[in-house]
CSV table of C-alpha atoms in Angstrom, one decimal:
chain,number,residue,atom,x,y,z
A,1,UNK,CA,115.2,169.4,48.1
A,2,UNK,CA,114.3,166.5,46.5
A,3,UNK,CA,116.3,164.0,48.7
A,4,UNK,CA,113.9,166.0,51.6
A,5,UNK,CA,110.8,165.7,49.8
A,6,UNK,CA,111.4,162.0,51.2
A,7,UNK,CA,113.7,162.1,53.3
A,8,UNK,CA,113.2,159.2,56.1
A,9,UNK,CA,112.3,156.8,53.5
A,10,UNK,CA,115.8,157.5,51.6
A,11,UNK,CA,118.0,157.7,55.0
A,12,UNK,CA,116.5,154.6,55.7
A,13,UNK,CA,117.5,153.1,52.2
A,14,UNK,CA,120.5,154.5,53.2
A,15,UNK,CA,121.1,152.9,56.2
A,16,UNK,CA,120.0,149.6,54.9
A,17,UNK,CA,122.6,150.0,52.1
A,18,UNK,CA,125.5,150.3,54.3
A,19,UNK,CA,124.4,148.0,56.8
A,20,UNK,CA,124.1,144.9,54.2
A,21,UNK,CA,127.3,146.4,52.5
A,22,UNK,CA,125.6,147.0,49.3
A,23,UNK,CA,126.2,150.4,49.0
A,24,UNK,CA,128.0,151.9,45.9
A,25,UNK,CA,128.8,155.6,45.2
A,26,UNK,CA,127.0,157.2,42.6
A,27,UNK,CA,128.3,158.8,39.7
A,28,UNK,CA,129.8,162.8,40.1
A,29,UNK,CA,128.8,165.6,38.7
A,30,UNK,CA,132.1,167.8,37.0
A,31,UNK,CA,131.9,171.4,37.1
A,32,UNK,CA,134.7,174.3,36.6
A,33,UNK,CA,135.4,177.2,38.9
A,34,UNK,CA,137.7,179.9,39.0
A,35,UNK,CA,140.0,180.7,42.0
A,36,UNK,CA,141.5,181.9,40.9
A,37,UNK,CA,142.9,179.7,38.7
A,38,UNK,CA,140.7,176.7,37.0
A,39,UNK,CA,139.5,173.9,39.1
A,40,UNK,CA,137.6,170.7,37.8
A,41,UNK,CA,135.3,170.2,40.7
A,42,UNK,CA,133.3,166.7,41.3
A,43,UNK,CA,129.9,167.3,43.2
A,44,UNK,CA,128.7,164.0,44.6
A,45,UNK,CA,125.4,163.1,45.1
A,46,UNK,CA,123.4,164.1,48.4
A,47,UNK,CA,123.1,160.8,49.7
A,48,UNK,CA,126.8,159.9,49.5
A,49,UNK,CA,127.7,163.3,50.5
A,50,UNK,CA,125.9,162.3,53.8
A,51,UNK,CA,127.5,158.8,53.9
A,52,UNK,CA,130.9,161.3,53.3
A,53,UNK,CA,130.0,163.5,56.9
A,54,UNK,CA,129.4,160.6,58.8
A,55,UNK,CA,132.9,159.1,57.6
A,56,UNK,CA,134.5,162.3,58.7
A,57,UNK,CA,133.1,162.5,61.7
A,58,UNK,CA,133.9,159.2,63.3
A,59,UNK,CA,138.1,158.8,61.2
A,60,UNK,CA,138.8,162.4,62.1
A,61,UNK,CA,139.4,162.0,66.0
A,62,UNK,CA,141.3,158.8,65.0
A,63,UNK,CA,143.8,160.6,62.7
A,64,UNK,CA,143.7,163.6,63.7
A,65,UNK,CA,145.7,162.6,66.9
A,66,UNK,CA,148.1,161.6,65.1
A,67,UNK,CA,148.9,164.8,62.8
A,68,UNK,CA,152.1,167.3,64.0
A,69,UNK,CA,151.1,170.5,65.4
A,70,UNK,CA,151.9,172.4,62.0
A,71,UNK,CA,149.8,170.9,60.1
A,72,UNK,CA,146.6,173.2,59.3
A,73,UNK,CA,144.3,172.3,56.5
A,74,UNK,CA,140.5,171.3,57.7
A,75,UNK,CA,141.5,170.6,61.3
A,76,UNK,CA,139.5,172.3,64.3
A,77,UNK,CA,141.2,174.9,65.4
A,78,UNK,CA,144.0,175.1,62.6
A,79,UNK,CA,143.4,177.1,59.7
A,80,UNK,CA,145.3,179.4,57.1
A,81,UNK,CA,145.7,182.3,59.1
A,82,UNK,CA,147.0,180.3,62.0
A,83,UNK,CA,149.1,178.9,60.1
A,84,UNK,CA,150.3,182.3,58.6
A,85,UNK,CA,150.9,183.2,62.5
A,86,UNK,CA,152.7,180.2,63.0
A,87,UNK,CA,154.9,181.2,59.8
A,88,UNK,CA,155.5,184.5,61.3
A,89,UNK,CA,156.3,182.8,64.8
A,90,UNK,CA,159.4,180.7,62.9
A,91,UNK,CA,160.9,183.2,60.9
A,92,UNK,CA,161.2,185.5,64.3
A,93,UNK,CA,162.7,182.7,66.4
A,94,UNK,CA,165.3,181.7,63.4
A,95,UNK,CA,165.6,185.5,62.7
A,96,UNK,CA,166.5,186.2,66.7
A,97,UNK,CA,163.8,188.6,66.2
A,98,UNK,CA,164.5,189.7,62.8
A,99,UNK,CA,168.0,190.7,63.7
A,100,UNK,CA,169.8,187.7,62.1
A,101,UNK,CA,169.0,186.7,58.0
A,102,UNK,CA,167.0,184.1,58.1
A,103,UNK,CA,165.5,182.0,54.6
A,104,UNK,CA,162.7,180.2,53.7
A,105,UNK,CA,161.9,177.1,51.4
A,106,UNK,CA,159.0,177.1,50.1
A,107,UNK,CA,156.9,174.2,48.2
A,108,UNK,CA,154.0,173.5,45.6
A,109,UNK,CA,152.9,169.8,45.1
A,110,UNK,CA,151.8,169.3,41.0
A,111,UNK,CA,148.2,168.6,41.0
A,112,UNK,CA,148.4,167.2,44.1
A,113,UNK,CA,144.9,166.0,44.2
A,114,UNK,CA,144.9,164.4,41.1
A,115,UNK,CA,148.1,162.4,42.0
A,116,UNK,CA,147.0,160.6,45.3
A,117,UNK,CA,147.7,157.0,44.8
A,118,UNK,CA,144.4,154.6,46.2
A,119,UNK,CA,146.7,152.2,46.6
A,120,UNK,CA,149.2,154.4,49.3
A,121,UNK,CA,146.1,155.9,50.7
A,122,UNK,CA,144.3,152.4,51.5
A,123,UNK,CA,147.3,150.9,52.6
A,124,UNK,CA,148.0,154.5,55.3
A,125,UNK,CA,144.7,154.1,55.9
A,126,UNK,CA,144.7,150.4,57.0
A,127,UNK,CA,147.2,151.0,59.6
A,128,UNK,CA,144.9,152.4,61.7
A,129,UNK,CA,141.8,151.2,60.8
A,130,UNK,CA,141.2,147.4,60.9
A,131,UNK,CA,137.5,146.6,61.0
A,132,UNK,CA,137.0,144.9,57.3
A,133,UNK,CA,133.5,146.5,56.5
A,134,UNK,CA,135.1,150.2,57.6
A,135,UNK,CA,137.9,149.0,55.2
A,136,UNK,CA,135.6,148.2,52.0
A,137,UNK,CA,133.1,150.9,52.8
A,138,UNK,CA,136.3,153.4,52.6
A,139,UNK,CA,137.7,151.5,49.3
A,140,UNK,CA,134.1,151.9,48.0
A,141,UNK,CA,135.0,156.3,48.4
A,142,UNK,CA,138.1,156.2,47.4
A,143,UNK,CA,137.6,154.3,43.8
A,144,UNK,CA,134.6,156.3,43.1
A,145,UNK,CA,137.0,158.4,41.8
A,146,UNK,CA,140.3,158.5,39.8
A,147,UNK,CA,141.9,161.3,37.7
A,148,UNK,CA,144.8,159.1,36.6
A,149,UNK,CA,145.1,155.6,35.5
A,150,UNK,CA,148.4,153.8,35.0
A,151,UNK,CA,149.3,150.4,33.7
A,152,UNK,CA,152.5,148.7,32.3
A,153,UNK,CA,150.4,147.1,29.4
A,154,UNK,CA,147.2,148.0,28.0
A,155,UNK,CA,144.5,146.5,29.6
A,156,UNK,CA,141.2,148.9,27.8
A,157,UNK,CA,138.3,149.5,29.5
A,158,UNK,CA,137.5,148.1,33.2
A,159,UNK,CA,136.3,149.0,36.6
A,160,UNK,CA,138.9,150.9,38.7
A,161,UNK,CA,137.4,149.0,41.9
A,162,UNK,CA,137.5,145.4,40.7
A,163,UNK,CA,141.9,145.7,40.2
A,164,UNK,CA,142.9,147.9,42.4
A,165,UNK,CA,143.8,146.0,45.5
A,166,UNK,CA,144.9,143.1,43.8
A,167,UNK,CA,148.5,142.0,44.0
A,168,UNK,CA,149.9,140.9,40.4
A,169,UNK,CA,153.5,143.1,39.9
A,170,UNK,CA,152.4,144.8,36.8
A,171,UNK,CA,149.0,146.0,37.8
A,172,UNK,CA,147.0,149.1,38.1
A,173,UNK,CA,147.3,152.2,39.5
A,174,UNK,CA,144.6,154.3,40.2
A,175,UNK,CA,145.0,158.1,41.2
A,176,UNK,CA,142.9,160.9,42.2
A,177,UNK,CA,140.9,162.1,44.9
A,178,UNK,CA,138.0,164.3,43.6
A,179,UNK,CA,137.9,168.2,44.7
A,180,UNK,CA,134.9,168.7,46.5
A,181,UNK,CA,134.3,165.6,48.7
A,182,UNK,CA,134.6,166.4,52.3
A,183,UNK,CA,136.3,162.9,52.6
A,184,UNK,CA,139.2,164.3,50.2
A,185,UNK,CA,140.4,166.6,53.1
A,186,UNK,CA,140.6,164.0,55.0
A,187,UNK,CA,142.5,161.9,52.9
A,188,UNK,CA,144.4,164.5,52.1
A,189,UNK,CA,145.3,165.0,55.3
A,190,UNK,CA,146.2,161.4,56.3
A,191,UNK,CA,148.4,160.6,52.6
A,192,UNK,CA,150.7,163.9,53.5
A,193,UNK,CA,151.0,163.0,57.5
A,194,UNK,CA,153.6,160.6,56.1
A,195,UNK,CA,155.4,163.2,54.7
A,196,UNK,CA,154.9,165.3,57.3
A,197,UNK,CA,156.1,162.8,59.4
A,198,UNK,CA,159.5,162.4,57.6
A,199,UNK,CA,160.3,166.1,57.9
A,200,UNK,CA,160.0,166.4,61.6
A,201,UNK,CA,161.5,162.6,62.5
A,202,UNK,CA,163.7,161.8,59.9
A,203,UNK,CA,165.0,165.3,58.0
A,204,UNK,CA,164.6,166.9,61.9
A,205,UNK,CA,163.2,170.0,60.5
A,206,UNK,CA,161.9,172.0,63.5
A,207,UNK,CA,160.7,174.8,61.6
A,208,UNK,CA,157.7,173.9,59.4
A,209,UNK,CA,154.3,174.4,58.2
A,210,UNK,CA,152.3,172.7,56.0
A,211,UNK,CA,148.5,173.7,54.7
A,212,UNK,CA,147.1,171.1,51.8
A,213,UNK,CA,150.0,170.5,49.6
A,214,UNK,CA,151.5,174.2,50.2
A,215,UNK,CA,154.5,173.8,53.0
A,216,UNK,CA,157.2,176.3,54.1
A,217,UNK,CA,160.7,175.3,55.8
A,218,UNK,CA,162.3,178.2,57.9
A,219,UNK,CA,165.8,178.3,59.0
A,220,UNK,CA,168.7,180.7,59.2
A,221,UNK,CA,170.7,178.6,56.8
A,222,UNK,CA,170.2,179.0,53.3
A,223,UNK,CA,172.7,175.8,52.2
A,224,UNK,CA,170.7,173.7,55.0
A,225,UNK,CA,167.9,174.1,53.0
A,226,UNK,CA,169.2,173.6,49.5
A,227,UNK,CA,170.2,170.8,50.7
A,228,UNK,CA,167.0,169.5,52.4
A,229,UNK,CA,165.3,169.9,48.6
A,230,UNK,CA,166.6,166.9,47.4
A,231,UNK,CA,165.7,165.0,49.9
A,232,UNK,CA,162.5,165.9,50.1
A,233,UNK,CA,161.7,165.2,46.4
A,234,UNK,CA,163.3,161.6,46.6
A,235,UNK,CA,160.7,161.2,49.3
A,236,UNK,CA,157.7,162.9,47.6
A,237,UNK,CA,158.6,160.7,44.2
A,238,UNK,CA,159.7,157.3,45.8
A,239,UNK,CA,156.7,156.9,48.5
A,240,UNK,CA,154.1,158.7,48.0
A,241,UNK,CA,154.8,159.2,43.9
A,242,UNK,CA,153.8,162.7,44.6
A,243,UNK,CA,156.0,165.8,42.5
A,244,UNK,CA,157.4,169.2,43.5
A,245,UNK,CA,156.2,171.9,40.8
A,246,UNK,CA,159.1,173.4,39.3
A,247,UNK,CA,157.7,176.7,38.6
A,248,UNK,CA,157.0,176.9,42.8
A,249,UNK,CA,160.0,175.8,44.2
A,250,UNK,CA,161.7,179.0,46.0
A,251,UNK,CA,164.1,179.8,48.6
A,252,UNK,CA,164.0,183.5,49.8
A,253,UNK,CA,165.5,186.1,52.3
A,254,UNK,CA,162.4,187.0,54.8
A,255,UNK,CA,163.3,191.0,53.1
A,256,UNK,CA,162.0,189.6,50.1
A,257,UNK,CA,158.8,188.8,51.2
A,258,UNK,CA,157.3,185.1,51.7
A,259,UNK,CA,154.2,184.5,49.7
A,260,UNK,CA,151.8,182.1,51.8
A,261,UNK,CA,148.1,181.2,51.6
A,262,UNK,CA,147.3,184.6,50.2
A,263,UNK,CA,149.7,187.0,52.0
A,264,UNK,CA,153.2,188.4,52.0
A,265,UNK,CA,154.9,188.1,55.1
A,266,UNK,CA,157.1,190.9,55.8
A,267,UNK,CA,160.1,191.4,58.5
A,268,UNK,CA,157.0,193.2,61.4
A,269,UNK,CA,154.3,193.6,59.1
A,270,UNK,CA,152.0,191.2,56.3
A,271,UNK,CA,150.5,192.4,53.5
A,272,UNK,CA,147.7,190.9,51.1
A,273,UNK,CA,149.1,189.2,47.9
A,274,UNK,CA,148.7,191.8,45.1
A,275,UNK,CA,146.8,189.4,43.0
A,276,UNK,CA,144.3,189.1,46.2
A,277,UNK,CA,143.7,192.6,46.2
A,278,UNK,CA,142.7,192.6,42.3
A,279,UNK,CA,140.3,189.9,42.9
A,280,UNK,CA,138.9,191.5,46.2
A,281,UNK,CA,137.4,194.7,43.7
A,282,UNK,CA,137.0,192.9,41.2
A,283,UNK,CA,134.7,190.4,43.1
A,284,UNK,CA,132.9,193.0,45.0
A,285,UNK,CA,132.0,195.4,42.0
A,286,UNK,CA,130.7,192.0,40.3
A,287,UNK,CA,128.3,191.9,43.5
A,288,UNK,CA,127.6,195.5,43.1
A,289,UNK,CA,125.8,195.0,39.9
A,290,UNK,CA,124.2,191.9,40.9
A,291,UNK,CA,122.6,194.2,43.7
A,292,UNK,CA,121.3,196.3,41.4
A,293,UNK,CA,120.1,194.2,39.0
A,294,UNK,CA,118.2,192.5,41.8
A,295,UNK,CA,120.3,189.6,41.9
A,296,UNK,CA,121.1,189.2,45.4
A,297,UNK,CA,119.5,191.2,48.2
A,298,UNK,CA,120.8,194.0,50.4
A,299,UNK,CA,122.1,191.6,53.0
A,300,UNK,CA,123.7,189.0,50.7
A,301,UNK,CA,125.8,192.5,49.4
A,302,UNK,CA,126.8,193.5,52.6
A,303,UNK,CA,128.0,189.8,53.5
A,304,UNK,CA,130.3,189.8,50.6
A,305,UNK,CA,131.6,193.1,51.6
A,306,UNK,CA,132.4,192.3,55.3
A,307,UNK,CA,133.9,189.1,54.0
A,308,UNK,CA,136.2,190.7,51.9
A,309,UNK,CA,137.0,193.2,54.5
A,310,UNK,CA,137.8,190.2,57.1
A,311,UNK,CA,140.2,189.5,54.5
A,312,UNK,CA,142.3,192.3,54.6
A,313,UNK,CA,141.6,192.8,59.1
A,314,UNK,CA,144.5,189.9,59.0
A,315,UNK,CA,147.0,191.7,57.6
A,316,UNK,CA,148.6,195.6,58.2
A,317,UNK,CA,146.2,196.9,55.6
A,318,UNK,CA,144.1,199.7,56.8
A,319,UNK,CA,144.5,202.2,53.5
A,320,UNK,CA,143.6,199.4,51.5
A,321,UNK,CA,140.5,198.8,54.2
A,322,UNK,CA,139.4,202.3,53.1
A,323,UNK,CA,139.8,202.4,49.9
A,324,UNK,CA,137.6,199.4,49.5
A,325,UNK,CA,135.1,201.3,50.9
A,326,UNK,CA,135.4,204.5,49.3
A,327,UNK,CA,134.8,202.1,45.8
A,328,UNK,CA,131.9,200.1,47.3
A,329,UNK,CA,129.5,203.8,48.0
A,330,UNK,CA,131.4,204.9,44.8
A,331,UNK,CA,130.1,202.4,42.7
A,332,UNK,CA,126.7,201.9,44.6
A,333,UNK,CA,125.3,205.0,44.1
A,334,UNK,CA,126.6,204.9,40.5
């Protein structure tokens, strides 16, 4: 609102900014939210977060093209439960429709967002993109934030963005891409293409999906892909200094169910993750309350409601659709 109050004045500051490259990123404001588990999110500032959509809009057609088919994080037409389809679609062709065994690896990336090397990123990123204002407007996003800084001597306080394109051997490296820039998914997006990259050229994997820093290998081979884990952490460490979480590295039988973006795939059925389900009532007799304590309106109620029930429409849930709504007039007109 108060960017709006004058807003063609401060689009027009804007604008001048970033055509005289003069324009700096402001500082971000750091805020925690649940889900479910604890998340440090950085809010930027309205006028970069416009700067942010109009970077989107003009890098994502540019490397986008060059993303595999399987890879389905913030990209039109992708999504998570496309990508659970496409999960699904693997395990029945390496299954011979669920009448062979067939396994699947499945991968977690340790604070992934937190572990992005600038210095990776910029130099993925310069591959494609050559135009040297383009260049320092996008090291001007990317230094505006670091989680991480690592040196091989002690060098106190300084500027991320004054050292971190430099070349001396024992210098600098900056990490961290903030949660909550539109930019980050993006980035994202472009830093794990290389991996992605390596699984389908160089490992050959044919059967793989990847959303974020959550990816799935599917074969009928449980060695094959024991054997694949190595190499895929040898590449993770060495060139993209990226690590596997140990606690969410798992290779199971598709009768054990495969745990993926929030559901439980199942030989002809998926189910919603257990831990989905508890926060789906939990969340929704939260909104109850608000209701009636005039919080949010009538509509705002119903919208949470039919959001949670979209939930569970993409999976073989229809008990669990009614008993949703058995609690929701149950606790309304309590």
């Amino acid at each position: 609102m108060l960017f709006e109050r004058n807003l063609e004045d401060n689009l027009f500051d804007l604008h001048h900014e970033l055509k005289n490259g003069i324009y700096h990123h402001s500082q971000y404001t750091a805020f925690y939210i649940t889900d479910p588990k604890l998340r440090r999110i950085h809010k930027a500032k309205v006028r970069d977060r416009i700067v942010h959509h109009a970077i989107v809009r003009m890098l994502y057609p540019i490397f986008d093209r060059s993303f595999i088919y399987d890879s389905y994080s913030c990209r039109i037409d992708k999504g998570t439960h496309r990508a659970i389809c496409r999960l699904e679609s693997f395990i029945r062709k390496e299954s011979c429709n669920f009448s062979e065994q067939c396994f699947v690896l499945k991968c977690d990336i340790k604070k992934f967002f937190d572990s992005v090397d600038h210095r990776i990123l910029f130099e993925i990123i310069k591959q494609k993109i050559d135009d040297s204002d383009v260049l320092l407007l996008l090291q001007e996003i990317i230094n505006s934030f670091t989680s991480k800084i690592e040196s091989q001597s002690q060098l106190g306080l300084f500027d991320c963005r004054e050292v971190i394109f430099k070349n001396p051997k024992d210098f600098v490296v900056c990490k961290g891409i903030p949660i909550g820039n539109l930019t980050s998914q993006l980035f994202a997006n472009i830093y794990m293409n290389e991996f992605d990259q390596f699984i389908k050229h160089k490992l050959r994997v044919k059967c793989f999906c990847r959303y974020t820093d959550d990816f799935v290998l599917i074969s009928n081979d449980r060695n094959h892909l024991a054997n694949l884990l190595p190499k895929i952490q040898s590449f993770l460490e060495n060139e993209l200094k990226l690590e596997l979480h140990p606690n969410k590295i798992s290779i199971r039988k598709i009768q054990q169910g495969i745990d993926f973006l929030g559901y439980v795939v199942l030989p002809h059925y998926r189910i919603v993750r257990t831990k989905t389900k508890k926060r789906i009532f939990k969340k929704l007799k939260v909104k109850i309350e608000e209701f009636k304590n005039d919080q949010i309106c009538e509509k705002l109620l119903y919208q949470s409601l039919n959001s949670f029930l979209a939930v569970l429409f993409h999976a073989n849930s229809h008990n669990l659709e009614q008993k949703l709504k058995n609690h929701f007039w149950f606790w309304l007109k309590e």
